[in-house]
């Protein structure tokens, strides 16, 4: 009988052990929050990385996080679903577990929970994510196989995973928006490559720049009573840029539904035009009271295809 498959195309083990997921307490810093006072979406990527690193430290892989280590860990695929906002002062706890013990690319899950009064009875899901990780030899840049005995140390009982993501249809007529950026030293981690959080900051800027170029600035959205909250990211990583590299982000509004929109973003290393990642960024449209709403069809067509319809046209 075949094992069930998840959205990553890898089999999910049937035999779950009795261990609880590994827990990491997360402390929100004021600098993690955006102008609304919420933890910025990109900061959750650092929280996920922190929880994963703590998990590896607990399982005797602490040396992999040193700059002179023989190996380092790299994300190759990530799905993250944003469930609700967190603010400075909230108590967060990340639960990490192994989903599939593939030796060259194990799949891990993580759910970050908010505890209203520090008790399990008041836990609320903040984000859910599923990721594929590789252990890379720093000298050869080749993937290292991970011993099954090591993988068995991880708990295989966990929380909830993000829902399956359906790719939007491909449309060659979508308007392309370009953002270029030179990687700065402050955006690079110990291994010499760009921090995942920095990459998601660039992607967010790419969406805001594209919308503004099409005439839908944050001020205009607010004036029309529309806000956009991040709903999820679904990302495939092929390589990471390094300090001093120039990257180009190509953004296209791939799909618009009644209450949500999905951007397709590709990041290239310039001038070689090497594809570094592909991301689908989905946001939900809400009104000023936080209820789902629909933006004007004219504004959406203008962003998608460059058509000059009325921004107020429904």
Short mmCIF file of N, CA and C in Angstrom, two decimals, residues 10 128 247 303:
data_model
loop_
_atom_site.label_atom_id
_atom_site.label_comp_id
_atom_site.label_asym_id
_atom_site.label_seq_id
_atom_site.Cartn_x
_atom_site.Cartn_y
_atom_site.Cartn_z
N UNK A 10 6.45 14.23 -1.18
CA UNK A 10 7.20 13.24 -0.41
C UNK A 10 6.21 12.49 0.47
N UNK A 128 1.83 28.41 10.46
CA UNK A 128 2.13 27.01 10.21
C UNK A 128 3.05 26.93 9.01
N UNK A 247 20.77 41.46 -7.34
CA UNK A 247 19.65 40.57 -7.65
C UNK A 247 18.53 41.38 -8.32
N UNK A 303 -2.99 46.47 -12.70
CA UNK A 303 -1.78 45.85 -12.18
C UNK A 303 -1.41 44.61 -12.99
#
